[in-house]
PDB file of C-alpha atoms in Angstrom:
ATOM      1  CA  UNK A   3       4.192  -2.942  12.339  1.00 43.00           C
ATOM      2  CA  UNK A   4       2.872  -5.473   9.825  1.00 47.00           C
ATOM      3  CA  UNK A   5       5.499  -4.281   7.321  1.00 54.00           C
ATOM      4  CA  UNK A   6       8.359  -4.990   9.692  1.00 56.00           C
ATOM      5  CA  UNK A   7       7.088  -8.227  11.234  1.00 57.00           C
ATOM      6  CA  UNK A   8       6.045  -9.952   8.006  1.00 63.00           C
ATOM      7  CA  UNK A   9       8.698  -8.788   5.554  1.00 66.00           C
ATOM      8  CA  UNK A  10      11.445 -11.076   6.889  1.00 71.00           C
ATOM      9  CA  UNK A  11       9.191 -14.143   6.674  1.00 74.00           C
ATOM     10  CA  UNK A  12       8.075 -13.403   3.116  1.00 72.00           C
ATOM     11  CA  UNK A  13      11.656 -12.650   2.113  1.00 74.00           C
ATOM     12  CA  UNK A  14      12.659 -16.192   3.079  1.00 81.00           C
ATOM     13  CA  UNK A  15       9.680 -17.633   1.236  1.00 84.00           C
ATOM     14  CA  UNK A  16      10.395 -15.722  -1.969  1.00 83.00           C
ATOM     15  CA  UNK A  17      14.167 -16.208  -2.031  1.00 88.00           C
ATOM     16  CA  UNK A  18      13.988 -19.366  -4.240  1.00 89.00           C
ATOM     17  CA  UNK A  19      11.664 -17.554  -6.667  1.00 89.00           C
ATOM     18  CA  UNK A  20      14.006 -14.577  -6.724  1.00 87.00           C
ATOM     19  CA  UNK A  21      16.991 -16.796  -7.540  1.00 89.00           C
ATOM     20  CA  UNK A  22      14.995 -18.500 -10.304  1.00 91.00           C
ATOM     21  CA  UNK A  23      14.039 -15.200 -11.958  1.00 89.00           C
ATOM     22  CA  UNK A  24      17.531 -13.712 -11.668  1.00 89.00           C
ATOM     23  CA  UNK A  25      19.031 -16.809 -13.273  1.00 89.00           C
ATOM     24  CA  UNK A  26      16.802 -16.130 -16.284  1.00 89.00           C
ATOM     25  CA  UNK A  27      17.780 -12.505 -16.636  1.00 88.00           C
ATOM     26  CA  UNK A  28      14.706 -10.931 -15.041  1.00 89.00           C
ATOM     27  CA  UNK A  29      15.517  -7.706 -13.196  1.00 89.00           C
ATOM     28  CA  UNK A  30      14.075  -6.434  -9.923  1.00 88.00           C
ATOM     29  CA  UNK A  31      12.814  -3.322 -11.719  1.00 89.00           C
ATOM     30  CA  UNK A  32      10.893  -5.483 -14.191  1.00 91.00           C
ATOM     31  CA  UNK A  33       9.194  -7.328 -11.335  1.00 91.00           C
ATOM     32  CA  UNK A  34       8.271  -4.006  -9.708  1.00 91.00           C
ATOM     33  CA  UNK A  35       6.671  -2.744 -12.926  1.00 94.00           C
ATOM     34  CA  UNK A  36       4.841  -5.995 -13.723  1.00 93.00           C
ATOM     35  CA  UNK A  37       3.535  -6.164 -10.168  1.00 93.00           C
ATOM     36  CA  UNK A  38       2.160  -2.642 -10.430  1.00 94.00           C
ATOM     37  CA  UNK A  39       0.485  -3.417 -13.752  1.00 95.00           C
ATOM     38  CA  UNK A  40      -1.142  -6.509 -12.235  1.00 95.00           C
ATOM     39  CA  UNK A  41      -2.436  -4.632  -9.198  1.00 95.00           C
ATOM     40  CA  UNK A  42      -3.719  -1.842 -11.429  1.00 96.00           C
ATOM     41  CA  UNK A  43      -5.566  -4.328 -13.646  1.00 96.00           C
ATOM     42  CA  UNK A  44      -7.239  -6.006 -10.699  1.00 96.00           C
ATOM     43  CA  UNK A  45      -8.226  -2.694  -9.128  1.00 96.00           C
ATOM     44  CA  UNK A  46      -9.203  -0.558 -12.116  1.00 97.00           C
ATOM     45  CA  UNK A  47     -10.692  -3.246 -14.364  1.00 97.00           C
ATOM     46  CA  UNK A  48     -12.127  -5.964 -12.116  1.00 97.00           C
ATOM     47  CA  UNK A  49     -13.272  -3.810  -9.174  1.00 97.00           C
ATOM     48  CA  UNK A  50     -15.379  -1.415 -11.308  1.00 96.00           C
ATOM     49  CA  UNK A  51     -16.972  -4.471 -12.954  1.00 95.00           C
ATOM     50  CA  UNK A  52     -18.151  -5.615  -9.533  1.00 94.00           C
ATOM     51  CA  UNK A  53     -15.672  -8.508  -9.409  1.00 96.00           C
ATOM     52  CA  UNK A  54     -14.459  -7.612  -5.930  1.00 96.00           C
ATOM     53  CA  UNK A  55     -13.412 -11.157  -5.032  1.00 97.00           C
ATOM     54  CA  UNK A  56     -11.472 -11.910  -8.204  1.00 97.00           C
ATOM     55  CA  UNK A  57     -10.053  -8.403  -8.239  1.00 96.00           C
ATOM     56  CA  UNK A  58      -8.777  -8.991  -4.730  1.00 96.00           C
ATOM     57  CA  UNK A  59      -7.241 -12.316  -5.756  1.00 96.00           C
ATOM     58  CA  UNK A  60      -5.396 -10.719  -8.682  1.00 96.00           C
ATOM     59  CA  UNK A  61      -4.207  -7.797  -6.559  1.00 96.00           C
ATOM     60  CA  UNK A  62      -3.028 -10.113  -3.785  1.00 92.00           C
ATOM     61  CA  UNK A  63      -1.061 -12.208  -6.277  1.00 91.00           C
ATOM     62  CA  UNK A  64       0.759  -9.224  -7.736  1.00 91.00           C
ATOM     63  CA  UNK A  65       1.175  -7.167  -4.573  1.00 86.00           C
ATOM     64  CA  UNK A  66       3.799  -9.640  -3.356  1.00 83.00           C
ATOM     65  CA  UNK A  67       6.085  -8.230  -6.044  1.00 85.00           C
ATOM     66  CA  UNK A  68       6.803  -5.532  -3.458  1.00 80.00           C
ATOM     67  CA  UNK A  69       8.702  -8.150  -1.446  1.00 83.00           C
ATOM     68  CA  UNK A  70      10.050 -10.166  -4.363  1.00 87.00           C
ATOM     69  CA  UNK A  71      11.738  -7.217  -6.081  1.00 87.00           C
ATOM     70  CA  UNK A  72      13.543  -6.289  -2.871  1.00 84.00           C
ATOM     71  CA  UNK A  73      14.839  -9.831  -2.420  1.00 88.00           C
ATOM     72  CA  UNK A  74      16.004  -9.895  -6.033  1.00 87.00           C
ATOM     73  CA  UNK A  75      17.801  -6.564  -5.691  1.00 86.00           C
ATOM     74  CA  UNK A  76      19.657  -7.740  -2.593  1.00 86.00           C
ATOM     75  CA  UNK A  77      20.673 -11.038  -4.171  1.00 85.00           C
ATOM     76  CA  UNK A  78      21.850  -9.300  -7.333  1.00 82.00           C
ATOM     77  CA  UNK A  79      23.607  -6.531  -5.419  1.00 81.00           C
ATOM     78  CA  UNK A  80      21.633  -3.861  -7.262  1.00 75.00           C
ATOM     79  CA  UNK A  81      20.010  -2.153  -4.276  1.00 76.00           C
ATOM     80  CA  UNK A  82      20.301   1.589  -4.526  1.00 78.00           C
ATOM     81  CA  UNK A  83      18.499   4.885  -4.609  1.00 84.00           C
ATOM     82  CA  UNK A  84      16.918   4.317  -8.024  1.00 87.00           C
ATOM     83  CA  UNK A  85      15.336   1.017  -7.017  1.00 83.00           C
ATOM     84  CA  UNK A  86      14.118   2.539  -3.777  1.00 84.00           C
ATOM     85  CA  UNK A  87      12.637   5.494  -5.634  1.00 88.00           C
ATOM     86  CA  UNK A  88      10.914   3.318  -8.250  1.00 89.00           C
ATOM     87  CA  UNK A  89       9.517   0.941  -5.646  1.00 87.00           C
ATOM     88  CA  UNK A  90       8.185   3.745  -3.449  1.00 87.00           C
ATOM     89  CA  UNK A  91       6.638   5.599  -6.379  1.00 91.00           C
ATOM     90  CA  UNK A  92       4.878   2.534  -7.773  1.00 92.00           C
ATOM     91  CA  UNK A  93       3.656   1.615  -4.284  1.00 89.00           C
ATOM     92  CA  UNK A  94       1.693   4.869  -4.366  1.00 92.00           C
ATOM     93  CA  UNK A  95       0.313   3.936  -7.786  1.00 94.00           C
ATOM     94  CA  UNK A  96      -0.860   0.581  -6.435  1.00 93.00           C
ATOM     95  CA  UNK A  97      -2.508   2.127  -3.383  1.00 92.00           C
ATOM     96  CA  UNK A  98      -4.259   4.740  -5.498  1.00 94.00           C
ATOM     97  CA  UNK A  99      -5.520   2.092  -7.933  1.00 96.00           C
ATOM     98  CA  UNK A 100      -7.077  -0.021  -5.166  1.00 96.00           C
ATOM     99  CA  UNK A 101      -9.074   2.814  -3.618  1.00 97.00           C
ATOM    100  CA  UNK A 102      -9.913   4.373  -6.969  1.00 97.00           C
ATOM    101  CA  UNK A 103     -11.256   1.033  -8.190  1.00 97.00           C
ATOM    102  CA  UNK A 104     -13.522   0.819  -5.146  1.00 97.00           C
ATOM    103  CA  UNK A 105     -14.655   4.399  -5.725  1.00 97.00           C
ATOM    104  CA  UNK A 106     -15.573   3.626  -9.324  1.00 96.00           C
ATOM    105  CA  UNK A 107     -17.607   0.618  -8.258  1.00 96.00           C
ATOM    106  CA  UNK A 108     -19.481   2.260  -5.401  1.00 96.00           C
ATOM    107  CA  UNK A 109     -20.153   5.503  -7.252  1.00 96.00           C
ATOM    108  CA  UNK A 110     -21.322   3.433 -10.230  1.00 94.00           C
ATOM    109  CA  UNK A 111     -23.098   0.099 -10.314  1.00 91.00           C
ATOM    110  CA  UNK A 112     -22.348  -0.555  -6.646  1.00 92.00           C
ATOM    111  CA  UNK A 113     -24.679   2.353  -5.851  1.00 93.00           C
ATOM    112  CA  UNK A 114     -23.361   3.169  -2.379  1.00 95.00           C
ATOM    113  CA  UNK A 115     -22.012   6.696  -2.429  1.00 95.00           C
ATOM    114  CA  UNK A 116     -21.016   6.672   1.231  1.00 96.00           C
ATOM    115  CA  UNK A 117     -18.627   3.794   0.541  1.00 95.00           C
ATOM    116  CA  UNK A 118     -17.293   5.630  -2.500  1.00 96.00           C
ATOM    117  CA  UNK A 119     -16.709   8.756  -0.442  1.00 96.00           C
ATOM    118  CA  UNK A 120     -14.988   6.726   2.289  1.00 96.00           C
ATOM    119  CA  UNK A 121     -12.744   5.101  -0.321  1.00 96.00           C
ATOM    120  CA  UNK A 122     -11.872   8.558  -1.666  1.00 96.00           C
ATOM    121  CA  UNK A 123     -11.055   9.818   1.818  1.00 96.00           C
ATOM    122  CA  UNK A 124      -8.909   6.752   2.468  1.00 94.00           C
ATOM    123  CA  UNK A 125      -7.096   7.379  -0.811  1.00 94.00           C
ATOM    124  CA  UNK A 126      -6.369  11.032  -0.072  1.00 94.00           C
ATOM    125  CA  UNK A 127      -5.386  10.535   3.556  1.00 94.00           C
ATOM    126  CA  UNK A 128      -3.296   7.470   2.725  1.00 91.00           C
ATOM    127  CA  UNK A 129      -1.314   9.541   0.247  1.00 92.00           C
ATOM    128  CA  UNK A 130      -0.898  12.212   2.911  1.00 93.00           C
ATOM    129  CA  UNK A 131       0.451   9.614   5.349  1.00 91.00           C
ATOM    130  CA  UNK A 132       3.150   8.694   2.831  1.00 90.00           C
ATOM    131  CA  UNK A 133       3.889  12.312   1.957  1.00 92.00           C
ATOM    132  CA  UNK A 134       4.371  13.352   5.585  1.00 93.00           C
ATOM    133  CA  UNK A 135       6.940  10.605   6.097  1.00 91.00           C
ATOM    134  CA  UNK A 136       8.772  11.375   2.850  1.00 90.00           C
ATOM    135  CA  UNK A 137       8.890  15.104   3.567  1.00 93.00           C
ATOM    136  CA  UNK A 138      10.045  14.525   7.127  1.00 92.00           C
ATOM    137  CA  UNK A 139      12.859  12.235   6.007  1.00 90.00           C
ATOM    138  CA  UNK A 140      13.931  14.733   3.330  1.00 90.00           C
ATOM    139  CA  UNK A 141      14.423  17.245   6.161  1.00 91.00           C
ATOM    140  CA  UNK A 142      16.404  14.819   8.294  1.00 91.00           C
ATOM    141  CA  UNK A 143      13.610  13.723  10.639  1.00 92.00           C
ATOM    142  CA  UNK A 144      12.108  10.297  11.290  1.00 91.00           C
ATOM    143  CA  UNK A 145       8.356   9.784  10.899  1.00 87.00           C
ATOM    144  CA  UNK A 146       7.969   6.029  10.577  1.00 85.00           C
ATOM    145  CA  UNK A 147       5.200   5.783  13.144  1.00 84.00           C
ATOM    146  CA  UNK A 148       1.427   5.676  13.404  1.00 83.00           C
ATOM    147  CA  UNK A 149      -1.483   3.273  13.697  1.00 86.00           C
ATOM    148  CA  UNK A 150      -2.222   2.954   9.967  1.00 81.00           C
ATOM    149  CA  UNK A 151       0.858   2.290   7.869  1.00 79.00           C
ATOM    150  CA  UNK A 152       0.645   1.172   4.240  1.00 81.00           C
ATOM    151  CA  UNK A 153       0.577  -2.588   4.809  1.00 79.00           C
ATOM    152  CA  UNK A 154      -2.184  -2.392   7.398  1.00 81.00           C
ATOM    153  CA  UNK A 155      -4.342  -0.192   5.172  1.00 87.00           C
ATOM    154  CA  UNK A 156      -3.872  -2.428   2.138  1.00 89.00           C
ATOM    155  CA  UNK A 157      -4.410  -5.757   3.909  1.00 89.00           C
ATOM    156  CA  UNK A 158      -7.568  -4.645   5.714  1.00 93.00           C
ATOM    157  CA  UNK A 159      -9.029  -3.127   2.543  1.00 95.00           C
ATOM    158  CA  UNK A 160      -8.340  -6.200   0.421  1.00 95.00           C
ATOM    159  CA  UNK A 161      -9.652  -8.668   3.013  1.00 95.00           C
ATOM    160  CA  UNK A 162     -12.997  -6.915   3.314  1.00 96.00           C
ATOM    161  CA  UNK A 163     -13.244  -6.146  -0.394  1.00 96.00           C
ATOM    162  CA  UNK A 164     -12.767  -9.834  -1.130  1.00 96.00           C
ATOM    163  CA  UNK A 165     -15.351 -10.832   1.470  1.00 97.00           C
ATOM    164  CA  UNK A 166     -17.771  -8.312   0.004  1.00 96.00           C
ATOM    165  CA  UNK A 167     -17.286 -10.010  -3.346  1.00 95.00           C
ATOM    166  CA  UNK A 168     -18.305 -13.278  -1.675  1.00 96.00           C
ATOM    167  CA  UNK A 169     -21.536 -11.824  -0.325  1.00 95.00           C
ATOM    168  CA  UNK A 170     -20.628  -9.829   2.781  1.00 95.00           C
ATOM    169  CA  UNK A 171     -22.925  -6.847   3.265  1.00 96.00           C
ATOM    170  CA  UNK A 172     -21.277  -3.837   1.532  1.00 96.00           C
ATOM    171  CA  UNK A 173     -21.975  -1.718   4.594  1.00 97.00           C
ATOM    172  CA  UNK A 174     -19.294  -3.680   6.446  1.00 97.00           C
ATOM    173  CA  UNK A 175     -16.707  -2.611   3.864  1.00 96.00           C
ATOM    174  CA  UNK A 176     -18.107   0.909   4.104  1.00 97.00           C
ATOM    175  CA  UNK A 177     -17.466   1.031   7.845  1.00 97.00           C
ATOM    176  CA  UNK A 178     -13.992  -0.421   7.335  1.00 96.00           C
ATOM    177  CA  UNK A 179     -13.170   2.316   4.828  1.00 96.00           C
ATOM    178  CA  UNK A 180     -14.495   4.991   7.192  1.00 96.00           C
ATOM    179  CA  UNK A 181     -12.337   3.616  10.010  1.00 95.00           C
ATOM    180  CA  UNK A 182      -9.318   3.466   7.683  1.00 94.00           C
ATOM    181  CA  UNK A 183      -9.814   7.107   6.758  1.00 94.00           C
ATOM    182  CA  UNK A 184     -10.002   8.059  10.429  1.00 95.00           C
ATOM    183  CA  UNK A 185      -6.951   5.943  11.279  1.00 93.00           C
ATOM    184  CA  UNK A 186      -5.024   7.536   8.411  1.00 93.00           C
ATOM    185  CA  UNK A 187      -5.902  11.003   9.683  1.00 94.00           C
ATOM    186  CA  UNK A 188      -4.729  10.001  13.164  1.00 94.00           C
ATOM    187  CA  UNK A 189      -1.489   8.652  11.667  1.00 93.00           C
ATOM    188  CA  UNK A 190      -0.863  11.976   9.907  1.00 93.00           C
ATOM    189  CA  UNK A 191      -1.313  13.730  13.244  1.00 94.00           C
ATOM    190  CA  UNK A 192       0.993  11.280  15.016  1.00 94.00           C
ATOM    191  CA  UNK A 193       3.725  11.794  12.444  1.00 94.00           C
ATOM    192  CA  UNK A 194       3.403  15.566  12.588  1.00 94.00           C
ATOM    193  CA  UNK A 195       3.679  15.483  16.383  1.00 94.00           C
ATOM    194  CA  UNK A 196       6.716  13.202  16.126  1.00 93.00           C
ATOM    195  CA  UNK A 197       8.465  15.562  13.722  1.00 94.00           C
ATOM    196  CA  UNK A 198       7.554  18.572  15.854  1.00 93.00           C
ATOM    197  CA  UNK A 199       9.162  16.954  18.899  1.00 92.00           C
ATOM    198  CA  UNK A 200      12.318  16.173  16.949  1.00 92.00           C
ATOM    199  CA  UNK A 201      12.404  19.728  15.649  1.00 90.00           C
ATOM    200  CA  UNK A 202      12.162  21.173  19.161  1.00 88.00           C
ATOM    201  CA  UNK A 203      14.922  18.858  20.378  1.00 84.00           C
ATOM    202  CA  UNK A 204      17.355  20.153  17.768  1.00 77.00           C
ATOM    203  CA  UNK A 205      19.589  23.067  18.690  1.00 72.00           C
ATOM    204  CA  UNK A 206      18.740  26.298  16.832  1.00 67.00           C
ATOM    205  CA  UNK A 207      20.838  26.904  13.740  1.00 59.00           C
ATOM    206  CA  UNK A 208      23.419  29.623  14.118  1.00 51.00           C
TER     207      UNK A 208
END
């Protein structure tokens, strides 16, 4: 959804930056790692300090490395299974850091345990969404479906976290996190149903 519709646009935007970095010997893997470190800093240092707006700004800046590293790999001709594995693994690290940072804030000085619990549920169910797809694809099925894919979850969370940092009532972010958790659970169900249908359509093994 958002992943597919926006990625081509951002790829065109970041192509000049990718060429610039490659010309100076920077690798796609290095960009992936630096991007993850930046997101982790914004989420696990600034969010727990209550700096939700500035944390969101830092995360947003570095999260675009997820597009930039792919553009660099294609331009350099280094796309392959290792890069795909590294990128996918560190994506999970970034997602976990964002929701964990919100949990630390709301269970601590933010003093809103319901929001912390909703962030924890969003973290766990978001990981399950990714796992279901990965497991399905490892078995030869397709499970790239659902109402709450990674990009949607991340964008919605960051938008409302940033607005909360600017003074939006924290209960709005709480409701957003609750809805994200529900949407993630629905997505898990959708992917399981999709795989089940594909499994039934396959002829039985002899």
